[in-house]
Tab-separated table of C-alpha atoms in Angstrom:
chain	number	residue	atom	x	y	z
B	1	MET	CA	12.087	18.623	-14.787
B	2	GLY	CA	14.817	20.762	-15.855
B	3	LYS	CA	14.976	24.782	-14.845
B	4	LYS	CA	15.018	26.892	-17.340
B	5	LYS	CA	16.493	30.449	-16.168
B	6	SER	CA	14.601	33.689	-17.421
B	7	GLY	CA	16.580	36.734	-18.574
B	8	LYS	CA	17.147	39.390	-16.217
B	9	LYS	CA	15.647	42.645	-16.843
B	10	LYS	CA	17.549	45.581	-16.351
B	11	LYS	CA	16.185	48.914	-15.767
B	12	SER	CA	17.939	51.982	-17.126
B	13	ALA	CA	18.081	55.034	-14.564
B	14	LYS	CA	16.816	57.915	-16.087
B	15	LYS	CA	19.369	61.006	-15.903
B	16	LYS	CA	17.642	63.569	-13.848
B	17	GLY	CA	18.672	67.496	-15.016
B	18	GLY	CA	17.947	70.419	-13.890
B	19	GLY	CA	15.123	70.810	-16.815
B	20	ASP	CA	13.170	74.079	-16.453
B	21	ASN	CA	13.959	74.095	-12.636
B	22	PRO	CA	15.475	77.843	-11.934
B	23	ASN	CA	16.951	76.282	-8.855
B	24	ALA	CA	18.725	73.420	-10.258
B	25	PRO	CA	22.454	73.767	-9.271
B	26	GLU	CA	23.226	73.720	-12.894
B	27	ASN	CA	21.050	76.836	-13.912
B	28	VAL	CA	22.423	78.437	-10.653
B	29	ALA	CA	25.532	77.916	-11.585
B	30	LYS	CA	24.844	79.205	-15.308
B	31	ARG	CA	23.355	82.484	-13.941
B	32	ALA	CA	26.120	82.874	-11.769
B	33	GLU	CA	28.471	82.634	-14.290
B	34	LEU	CA	26.533	85.451	-16.132
B	35	GLU	CA	26.396	87.953	-13.301
B	36	ALA	CA	30.187	87.034	-12.841
B	37	ALA	CA	30.672	88.305	-16.791
B	38	HIS	CA	28.584	91.138	-16.492
B	39	LEU	CA	30.300	92.495	-13.273
B	40	ARG	CA	33.717	92.020	-15.005
B	41	LYS	CA	32.714	94.042	-17.741
B	42	SER	CA	31.046	96.930	-15.703
B	43	ILE	CA	35.085	96.944	-13.825
B	44	ALA	CA	36.441	97.480	-17.138
B	45	GLN	CA	33.931	100.648	-18.058
B	46	ARG	CA	34.430	101.942	-14.931
B	47	THR	CA	38.088	101.433	-15.023
B	48	GLN	CA	38.548	103.073	-18.346
B	49	MET	CA	36.184	106.025	-17.367
B	50	VAL	CA	38.657	106.664	-14.542
B	51	ARG	CA	41.481	106.861	-17.126
B	52	GLN	CA	39.483	109.107	-19.092
B	53	GLU	CA	38.870	111.464	-16.496
B	54	SER	CA	42.588	111.384	-15.358
B	55	PHE	CA	43.530	112.361	-18.707
B	56	LYS	CA	41.210	115.175	-18.779
B	57	SER	CA	42.205	116.550	-15.341
B	58	PHE	CA	45.649	116.451	-17.272
B	59	GLU	CA	45.044	118.516	-20.307
B	60	LEU	CA	43.307	121.328	-18.132
B	61	LYS	CA	46.301	121.449	-16.178
B	62	ASN	CA	48.182	122.090	-19.172
B	63	ASP	CA	45.890	124.558	-20.694
B	64	LEU	CA	45.788	126.380	-17.566
B	65	GLU	CA	49.575	126.615	-17.462
B	66	ASP	CA	49.678	127.837	-21.265
B	67	LEU	CA	46.734	130.326	-20.323
B	68	THR	CA	49.029	131.474	-17.544
B	69	GLU	CA	51.892	131.887	-19.783
B	70	LYS	CA	50.132	133.872	-22.192
B	71	ALA	CA	48.846	136.052	-19.516
B	72	GLU	CA	52.185	136.415	-18.100
B	73	SER	CA	53.603	137.700	-21.366
B	74	GLN	CA	50.957	139.923	-22.141
B	75	GLN	CA	51.096	141.607	-18.796
B	76	ASN	CA	47.271	142.709	-19.116
B	77	ASP	CA	45.302	142.267	-15.606
B	78	ALA	CA	47.607	139.053	-15.333
B	79	HIS	CA	47.144	138.857	-11.658
B	80	ASP	CA	43.440	138.988	-11.954
B	81	VAL	CA	43.638	136.338	-14.951
B	82	VAL	CA	45.678	134.135	-13.015
B	83	ILE	CA	43.897	133.974	-10.310
B	84	ASP	CA	40.670	133.415	-11.584
B	85	LEU	CA	42.089	130.606	-13.694
B	86	GLU	CA	43.525	129.094	-10.583
B	87	ARG	CA	40.017	129.431	-9.081
B	88	GLN	CA	38.594	127.584	-11.826
B	89	TYR	CA	41.018	124.990	-12.120
B	90	LYS	CA	40.484	124.520	-8.649
B	91	ILE	CA	37.210	123.813	-8.949
B	92	MET	CA	37.608	121.626	-11.905
B	93	GLU	CA	40.125	119.844	-9.718
B	94	ALA	CA	37.977	119.391	-7.237
B	95	LYS	CA	34.859	117.797	-9.029
B	96	LEU	CA	37.207	115.636	-10.963
B	97	SER	CA	38.976	113.924	-7.987
B	98	SER	CA	35.406	114.100	-6.384
B	99	ARG	CA	34.575	111.788	-9.640
B	100	ILE	CA	37.573	109.990	-9.728
B	101	GLN	CA	37.143	108.848	-6.357
B	102	GLU	CA	33.385	108.007	-6.974
B	103	LEU	CA	34.160	105.870	-9.734
B	104	GLU	CA	37.299	104.296	-7.634
B	105	ASP	CA	34.627	103.370	-4.839
B	106	LYS	CA	32.204	101.882	-7.141
B	107	CYS	CA	35.326	99.796	-8.786
B	108	ALA	CA	36.015	98.577	-5.110
B	109	VAL	CA	32.192	97.672	-4.728
B	110	LEU	CA	32.150	96.286	-8.011
B	111	GLN	CA	35.408	94.124	-7.436
B	112	GLU	CA	34.503	92.740	-4.234
B	113	THR	CA	30.967	92.025	-5.594
B	114	LEU	CA	32.753	89.904	-8.372
B	115	GLU	CA	34.880	88.327	-6.033
B	116	THR	CA	32.111	87.251	-3.699
B	117	THR	CA	29.959	85.986	-7.146
B	118	GLN	CA	32.865	83.830	-8.377
B	119	THR	CA	32.999	82.468	-4.234
B	120	ASP	CA	29.278	81.613	-4.365
B	121	LEU	CA	30.070	80.214	-8.155
B	122	GLU	CA	32.507	77.854	-6.963
B	123	ARG	CA	30.756	76.785	-4.151
B	124	THR	CA	27.765	76.188	-6.265
B	125	LYS	CA	29.620	74.021	-8.621
B	126	THR	CA	30.957	72.019	-5.737
B	127	GLU	CA	27.231	71.375	-4.346
B	128	ALA	CA	25.989	70.277	-7.967
B	129	LYS	CA	29.019	67.696	-8.394
B	130	GLU	CA	28.697	66.445	-4.788
B	131	THR	CA	24.604	66.415	-6.028
B	132	VAL	CA	25.246	64.435	-9.081
B	133	THR	CA	27.879	62.284	-7.349
B	134	LYS	CA	25.333	61.496	-4.490
B	135	LYS	CA	22.406	60.502	-7.127
B	136	ASP	CA	24.576	58.291	-9.107
B	137	ARG	CA	25.314	56.349	-6.091
B	138	GLN	CA	22.028	55.953	-5.021
B	139	ILE	CA	20.787	55.061	-8.702
B	140	LYS	CA	23.804	52.670	-8.422
B	141	THR	CA	22.573	51.423	-5.370
B	142	LEU	CA	18.918	50.938	-6.307
B	143	THR	CA	19.947	49.339	-9.285
B	144	GLN	CA	22.061	46.587	-7.359
B	145	ARG	CA	18.750	46.003	-4.991
B	146	ILE	CA	16.593	45.787	-7.864
B	147	GLU	CA	18.654	43.244	-9.486
B	148	LEU	CA	19.305	40.912	-6.126
B	149	MET	CA	15.414	41.059	-5.996
B	150	GLU	CA	14.882	39.749	-9.552
B	151	GLU	CA	17.637	37.122	-8.775
B	152	SER	CA	15.781	36.447	-5.261
B	153	TYR	CA	12.509	36.320	-7.462
B	154	GLU	CA	13.388	34.266	-10.091
B	155	GLY	CA	14.868	31.696	-7.853
B	156	VAL	CA	11.597	31.372	-5.780
B	157	LEU	CA	9.663	31.628	-8.568
B	158	LEU	CA	11.888	28.235	-10.228
B	159	GLU	CA	11.547	27.033	-6.693
B	160	ALA	CA	7.924	26.917	-6.704
B	161	LEU	CA	7.713	25.732	-10.265
B	162	ASP	CA	9.867	22.809	-9.252
B	163	SER	CA	7.717	21.993	-6.354
B	164	MET	CA	4.690	22.214	-8.251
B	165	ALA	CA	5.891	19.806	-11.352
B	166	SER	CA	6.974	17.318	-8.188
B	167	LYS	CA	3.358	17.121	-7.249
B	168	VAL	CA	1.760	17.144	-10.077
B	169	GLU	CA	4.330	13.863	-11.033
B	170	GLN	CA	3.172	12.672	-7.228
B	171	ALA	CA	-0.571	13.330	-8.133
B	172	ARG	CA	-0.460	11.623	-11.540
B	173	ASP	CA	1.530	8.342	-10.023
B	174	LYS	CA	-1.533	8.299	-7.333
B	175	TRP	CA	-4.009	8.623	-10.412
B	176	GLU	CA	-2.608	5.768	-12.038
B	177	LEU	CA	-2.140	3.435	-9.423
B	178	GLU	CA	-6.112	4.151	-8.210
B	179	SER	CA	-6.967	3.842	-11.543
B	180	TYR	CA	-5.066	0.555	-12.341
B	181	LEU	CA	-6.836	-0.710	-8.760
B	182	VAL	CA	-10.419	0.117	-10.070
B	183	GLN	CA	-10.089	-1.218	-13.116
B	184	GLN	CA	-8.511	-4.633	-11.549
B	185	LYS	CA	-11.482	-4.445	-8.926
B	186	ASN	CA	-14.216	-4.434	-11.764
B	187	LYS	CA	-12.259	-7.061	-13.481
B	188	ASP	CA	-12.404	-9.314	-10.303
B	189	THR	CA	-15.763	-8.718	-10.372
B	190	LEU	CA	-16.502	-9.298	-13.918
B	191	LEU	CA	-14.783	-12.658	-13.339
B	192	ASP	CA	-17.055	-13.351	-10.770
B	193	PHE	CA	-19.856	-13.247	-12.916
B	194	GLY	CA	-18.000	-15.019	-15.728
B	195	LEU	CA	-17.774	-12.253	-18.131
B	196	SER	CA	-14.419	-11.805	-18.038
B	197	HIS	CA	-13.934	-13.657	-21.644
B	198	SER	CA	-16.529	-11.435	-23.224
B	199	VAL	CA	-15.698	-7.688	-21.827
B	200	THR	CA	-12.621	-6.169	-21.874
B	201	ILE	CA	-11.575	-3.566	-19.670
């Protein structure tokens, strides 16, 4: 009895993604990228504000110098006017310096946060890549095991079918022999009664 090989059934592995899971490595990486972009934009805005405040301070200084020159030229309470203008300038300068320092401190904090976020983003990307690679290896290993099991089951099945066919053939030969012996016995019995010419077995 010839062996008929059945085709191997290969199961396609489903590619698992983050889906709607917010804690999936892919979604965490996307959120980190958005946060980094927001931080970069905030730093740019703070830097622009520092420049604007510095420019205002420069303009005020120029205005003070112009007013001082006018006061000196008019010689009308020049001393009091200069003192008052200097006082106002120092007050404004102190406020602007404080504001500039505050903005610079915020920029430094945002820059540090951005660097930390970028570091976390790189780590998340690396972990996500390692996770995907690990899953791919697991899927490949499982696929190989399934193929080996299919081959093993196929061999066992074919061996069982061959064994069954062999037993069926042996049983058939046995039945044919027993049938022949029964017929021969019946024929001999009929011969004893002299019916061999009138009865055919």
